[in-house]
Amino acid sequence: SMLTYGINRQFLANSLLGVISQRLIRRLCARCRMSVNVDDIPGFLEDASDWVPRGQNANLYLPVGCEYCLEGYDQLTCIPEILKVEGRLRRAIADQVDFDRLEGIARDSGLWTFQTSAKIRLATGVTTVEELVRAIPAEELHPARDLPCSPVREGLDEHATECAVVEENVAS
């Protein structure tokens, strides 16, 4: 943090416009990704449905691999976390509010979290749960309890995960 370098808190509060953090993730290849039915998971990605294009259902996808991408991913994209600093949050920074209260104020002020970005990237078929867990620290995804499973794929066939619900849906 800038405070570590001895920056005056009042100066920081008045000059800070926003904070952006991002993690790079691999994007699924649209040519070969495989859709996984998530209808059996009640409420899964429901809060991301506003961000899914009309006519498209929120769904999970798995990497397959084709002559274009080889491993099921074709490019990199980002998962952003965005905080606009204004009003109440600016005053809280200047007043030396403790971290937990500051975080609550940030969320109330419209903090765009890694969790929100991750849900949108999943719901729109941009990436996989496995890729999100690889790229984003667990504590950042902690509130995302609706991620359906552990995506560890070691020792499994190329289209499987350890999630029973996803396994059933891949098979059908």
mmCIF file of C-alpha atoms in Angstrom:
data_model
loop_
_atom_site.group_PDB
_atom_site.id
_atom_site.type_symbol
_atom_site.label_atom_id
_atom_site.label_comp_id
_atom_site.label_asym_id
_atom_site.label_seq_id
_atom_site.Cartn_x
_atom_site.Cartn_y
_atom_site.Cartn_z
ATOM 1 C CA SER A 1 0.000 0.000 0.000
ATOM 2 C CA MET A 2 1.051 3.591 -0.504
ATOM 3 C CA LEU A 3 0.808 4.121 3.250
ATOM 4 C CA THR A 4 3.816 1.837 3.677
ATOM 5 C CA TYR A 5 5.858 4.492 1.879
ATOM 6 C CA GLY A 6 4.786 7.229 4.288
ATOM 7 C CA ILE A 7 2.208 8.861 2.003
ATOM 8 C CA ASN A 8 -0.084 11.203 3.928
ATOM 9 C CA ARG A 9 -3.482 9.527 4.289
ATOM 10 C CA GLN A 10 -5.383 12.741 3.525
ATOM 11 C CA PHE A 11 -3.316 13.300 0.369
ATOM 12 C CA LEU A 12 -3.920 9.699 -0.701
ATOM 13 C CA ALA A 13 -7.666 9.952 -0.094
ATOM 14 C CA ASN A 14 -7.948 13.158 -2.107
ATOM 15 C CA SER A 15 -5.804 12.066 -5.051
ATOM 16 C CA LEU A 16 -6.857 8.443 -5.497
ATOM 17 C CA LEU A 17 -9.433 8.063 -8.281
ATOM 18 C CA GLY A 18 -9.658 4.302 -8.329
ATOM 19 C CA VAL A 19 -7.860 1.001 -8.021
ATOM 20 C CA ILE A 20 -7.716 -1.743 -10.634
ATOM 21 C CA SER A 21 -6.298 -5.191 -10.098
ATOM 22 C CA GLN A 22 -6.370 -7.979 -12.641
ATOM 23 C CA ARG A 23 -5.423 -11.590 -13.150
ATOM 24 C CA LEU A 24 -4.751 -13.090 -16.544
ATOM 25 C CA ILE A 25 -6.599 -16.279 -17.416
ATOM 26 C CA ARG A 26 -6.663 -18.521 -20.451
ATOM 27 C CA ARG A 27 -9.682 -18.057 -22.702
ATOM 28 C CA LEU A 28 -11.496 -21.126 -23.993
ATOM 29 C CA CYS A 29 -11.320 -21.756 -27.716
ATOM 30 C CA ALA A 30 -14.783 -20.987 -29.121
ATOM 31 C CA ARG A 31 -14.186 -23.492 -31.943
ATOM 32 C CA CYS A 32 -13.928 -26.581 -29.760
ATOM 33 C CA ARG A 33 -15.108 -25.866 -26.196
ATOM 34 C CA MET A 34 -17.594 -28.409 -24.867
ATOM 35 C CA SER A 35 -20.786 -27.271 -23.142
ATOM 36 C CA VAL A 36 -21.732 -28.816 -19.807
ATOM 37 C CA ASN A 37 -25.374 -28.680 -18.729
ATOM 38 C CA VAL A 38 -25.724 -27.002 -15.316
ATOM 39 C CA ASP A 39 -29.516 -27.105 -15.085
ATOM 40 C CA ASP A 40 -29.196 -29.595 -12.203
ATOM 41 C CA ILE A 41 -27.407 -27.004 -10.046
ATOM 42 C CA PRO A 42 -30.185 -24.743 -8.669
ATOM 43 C CA GLY A 43 -29.320 -21.053 -8.794
ATOM 44 C CA PHE A 44 -25.887 -21.660 -10.294
ATOM 45 C CA LEU A 45 -24.566 -18.420 -11.801
ATOM 46 C CA GLU A 46 -28.029 -16.888 -11.428
ATOM 47 C CA ASP A 47 -26.592 -13.554 -10.309
ATOM 48 C CA ALA A 48 -24.442 -13.420 -13.458
ATOM 49 C CA SER A 49 -27.404 -13.905 -15.793
ATOM 50 C CA ASP A 50 -27.752 -10.154 -16.427
ATOM 51 C CA TRP A 51 -24.352 -10.270 -18.118
ATOM 52 C CA VAL A 52 -25.109 -13.211 -20.408
ATOM 53 C CA PRO A 53 -26.059 -12.097 -23.945
ATOM 54 C CA ARG A 54 -29.742 -12.486 -24.854
ATOM 55 C CA GLY A 55 -30.624 -15.905 -26.146
ATOM 56 C CA GLN A 56 -27.616 -17.523 -24.463
ATOM 57 C CA ASN A 57 -27.946 -19.525 -21.259
ATOM 58 C CA ALA A 58 -25.405 -19.407 -18.452
ATOM 59 C CA ASN A 59 -23.422 -22.596 -18.869
ATOM 60 C CA LEU A 60 -20.102 -24.171 -18.046
ATOM 61 C CA TYR A 61 -17.652 -25.198 -20.717
ATOM 62 C CA LEU A 62 -14.671 -27.528 -20.769
ATOM 63 C CA PRO A 63 -11.555 -27.288 -22.933
ATOM 64 C CA VAL A 64 -11.312 -29.890 -25.688
ATOM 65 C CA GLY A 65 -8.493 -28.983 -28.071
ATOM 66 C CA CYS A 66 -8.450 -28.700 -31.844
ATOM 67 C CA GLU A 67 -5.965 -27.964 -34.636
ATOM 68 C CA TYR A 68 -6.351 -24.238 -33.920
ATOM 69 C CA CYS A 69 -5.699 -24.209 -30.159
ATOM 70 C CA LEU A 70 -4.278 -27.666 -29.330
ATOM 71 C CA GLU A 71 -5.236 -27.592 -25.610
ATOM 72 C CA GLY A 72 -8.681 -25.964 -25.613
ATOM 73 C CA TYR A 73 -7.514 -22.419 -24.868
ATOM 74 C CA ASP A 74 -6.654 -19.900 -27.577
ATOM 75 C CA GLN A 75 -5.851 -16.548 -25.936
ATOM 76 C CA LEU A 76 -5.469 -14.710 -22.651
ATOM 77 C CA THR A 77 -8.054 -12.409 -21.110
ATOM 78 C CA CYS A 78 -8.339 -10.726 -17.729
ATOM 79 C CA ILE A 79 -10.431 -11.031 -14.613
ATOM 80 C CA PRO A 80 -10.588 -7.460 -13.253
ATOM 81 C CA GLU A 81 -11.324 -6.108 -9.799
ATOM 82 C CA ILE A 82 -12.292 -2.444 -10.001
ATOM 83 C CA LEU A 83 -12.830 0.089 -7.239
ATOM 84 C CA LYS A 84 -13.888 3.671 -7.894
ATOM 85 C CA VAL A 85 -12.865 5.924 -4.997
ATOM 86 C CA GLU A 86 -15.344 8.663 -4.139
ATOM 87 C CA GLY A 87 -17.515 10.086 -1.357
ATOM 88 C CA ARG A 88 -17.872 7.800 1.636
ATOM 89 C CA LEU A 89 -14.898 5.623 0.669
ATOM 90 C CA ARG A 90 -12.656 8.663 0.242
ATOM 91 C CA ARG A 91 -13.639 9.899 3.734
ATOM 92 C CA ALA A 92 -13.038 6.460 5.224
ATOM 93 C CA ILE A 93 -9.490 6.373 3.798
ATOM 94 C CA ALA A 94 -8.763 9.834 5.180
ATOM 95 C CA ASP A 95 -10.245 8.921 8.592
ATOM 96 C CA GLN A 96 -8.033 5.827 8.928
ATOM 97 C CA VAL A 97 -10.940 3.391 9.093
ATOM 98 C CA ASP A 98 -9.830 -0.186 9.856
ATOM 99 C CA PHE A 99 -9.486 -2.649 6.978
ATOM 100 C CA ASP A 100 -12.700 -4.641 7.617
ATOM 101 C CA ARG A 101 -14.860 -1.504 7.688
ATOM 102 C CA LEU A 102 -13.027 -0.104 4.673
ATOM 103 C CA GLU A 103 -13.708 -3.304 2.739
ATOM 104 C CA GLY A 104 -17.399 -3.143 3.681
ATOM 105 C CA ILE A 105 -17.625 0.465 2.527
ATOM 106 C CA ALA A 106 -15.863 -0.454 -0.722
ATOM 107 C CA ARG A 107 -18.375 -3.256 -1.378
ATOM 108 C CA ASP A 108 -21.284 -0.935 -0.562
ATOM 109 C CA SER A 109 -19.787 1.649 -2.935
ATOM 110 C CA GLY A 110 -19.832 -0.739 -5.885
ATOM 111 C CA LEU A 111 -16.541 -2.635 -5.711
ATOM 112 C CA TRP A 112 -16.380 -4.873 -8.788
ATOM 113 C CA THR A 113 -14.801 -7.996 -7.281
ATOM 114 C CA PHE A 114 -12.810 -10.869 -8.725
ATOM 115 C CA GLN A 115 -15.756 -13.030 -7.684
ATOM 116 C CA THR A 116 -18.200 -11.050 -9.851
ATOM 117 C CA SER A 117 -15.834 -10.994 -12.806
ATOM 118 C CA ALA A 118 -15.183 -14.730 -12.440
ATOM 119 C CA LYS A 119 -18.903 -15.538 -12.462
ATOM 120 C CA ILE A 120 -19.410 -13.497 -15.616
ATOM 121 C CA ARG A 121 -16.453 -15.172 -17.349
ATOM 122 C CA LEU A 122 -17.881 -18.585 -16.401
ATOM 123 C CA ALA A 123 -21.483 -17.774 -17.340
ATOM 124 C CA THR A 124 -20.495 -16.449 -20.765
ATOM 125 C CA GLY A 125 -18.269 -19.444 -21.565
ATOM 126 C CA VAL A 126 -15.025 -17.496 -21.606
ATOM 127 C CA THR A 127 -13.137 -19.796 -19.231
ATOM 128 C CA THR A 128 -13.365 -22.741 -16.843
ATOM 129 C CA VAL A 129 -13.633 -23.133 -13.077
ATOM 130 C CA GLU A 130 -10.231 -24.805 -13.205
ATOM 131 C CA GLU A 131 -8.641 -21.749 -14.825
ATOM 132 C CA LEU A 132 -10.221 -19.357 -12.320
ATOM 133 C CA VAL A 133 -9.002 -21.385 -9.359
ATOM 134 C CA ARG A 134 -5.520 -21.478 -10.902
ATOM 135 C CA ALA A 135 -5.364 -17.715 -11.459
ATOM 136 C CA ILE A 136 -7.234 -16.205 -8.520
ATOM 137 C CA PRO A 137 -6.227 -16.803 -4.900
ATOM 138 C CA ALA A 138 -8.758 -18.862 -2.947
ATOM 139 C CA GLU A 139 -9.391 -16.024 -0.493
ATOM 140 C CA GLU A 140 -10.498 -13.835 -3.418
ATOM 141 C CA LEU A 141 -12.985 -16.488 -4.576
ATOM 142 C CA HIS A 142 -14.071 -17.483 -1.060
ATOM 143 C CA PRO A 143 -17.494 -15.816 -1.304
ATOM 144 C CA ALA A 144 -18.074 -17.670 -4.585
ATOM 145 C CA ARG A 145 -19.393 -20.750 -2.842
ATOM 146 C CA ASP A 146 -21.541 -21.492 -5.871
ATOM 147 C CA LEU A 147 -18.569 -22.636 -7.926
ATOM 148 C CA PRO A 148 -19.721 -26.204 -8.448
ATOM 149 C CA CYS A 149 -16.638 -28.252 -7.746
ATOM 150 C CA SER A 150 -12.936 -28.659 -7.312
ATOM 151 C CA PRO A 151 -11.496 -28.533 -10.803
ATOM 152 C CA VAL A 152 -8.433 -30.669 -10.175
ATOM 153 C CA ARG A 153 -8.043 -32.813 -13.274
ATOM 154 C CA GLU A 154 -4.861 -34.733 -12.529
ATOM 155 C CA GLY A 155 -5.276 -38.401 -13.265
ATOM 156 C CA LEU A 156 -8.689 -37.945 -14.880
ATOM 157 C CA ASP A 157 -9.606 -38.333 -18.523
ATOM 158 C CA GLU A 158 -9.394 -35.251 -20.734
ATOM 159 C CA HIS A 159 -13.052 -34.166 -20.328
ATOM 160 C CA ALA A 160 -13.645 -34.986 -16.667
ATOM 161 C CA THR A 161 -13.507 -33.106 -13.402
ATOM 162 C CA GLU A 162 -13.902 -34.292 -9.837
ATOM 163 C CA CYS A 163 -17.327 -32.697 -9.611
ATOM 164 C CA ALA A 164 -20.049 -35.347 -9.601
ATOM 165 C CA VAL A 165 -22.670 -32.977 -11.011
ATOM 166 C CA VAL A 166 -20.442 -31.929 -13.887
ATOM 167 C CA GLU A 167 -19.378 -35.540 -14.502
ATOM 168 C CA GLU A 168 -23.020 -36.593 -14.779
ATOM 169 C CA ASN A 169 -23.805 -33.735 -17.154
ATOM 170 C CA VAL A 170 -20.730 -34.350 -19.345
ATOM 171 C CA ALA A 171 -21.778 -37.983 -19.697
ATOM 172 C CA SER A 172 -25.332 -37.104 -20.780
#
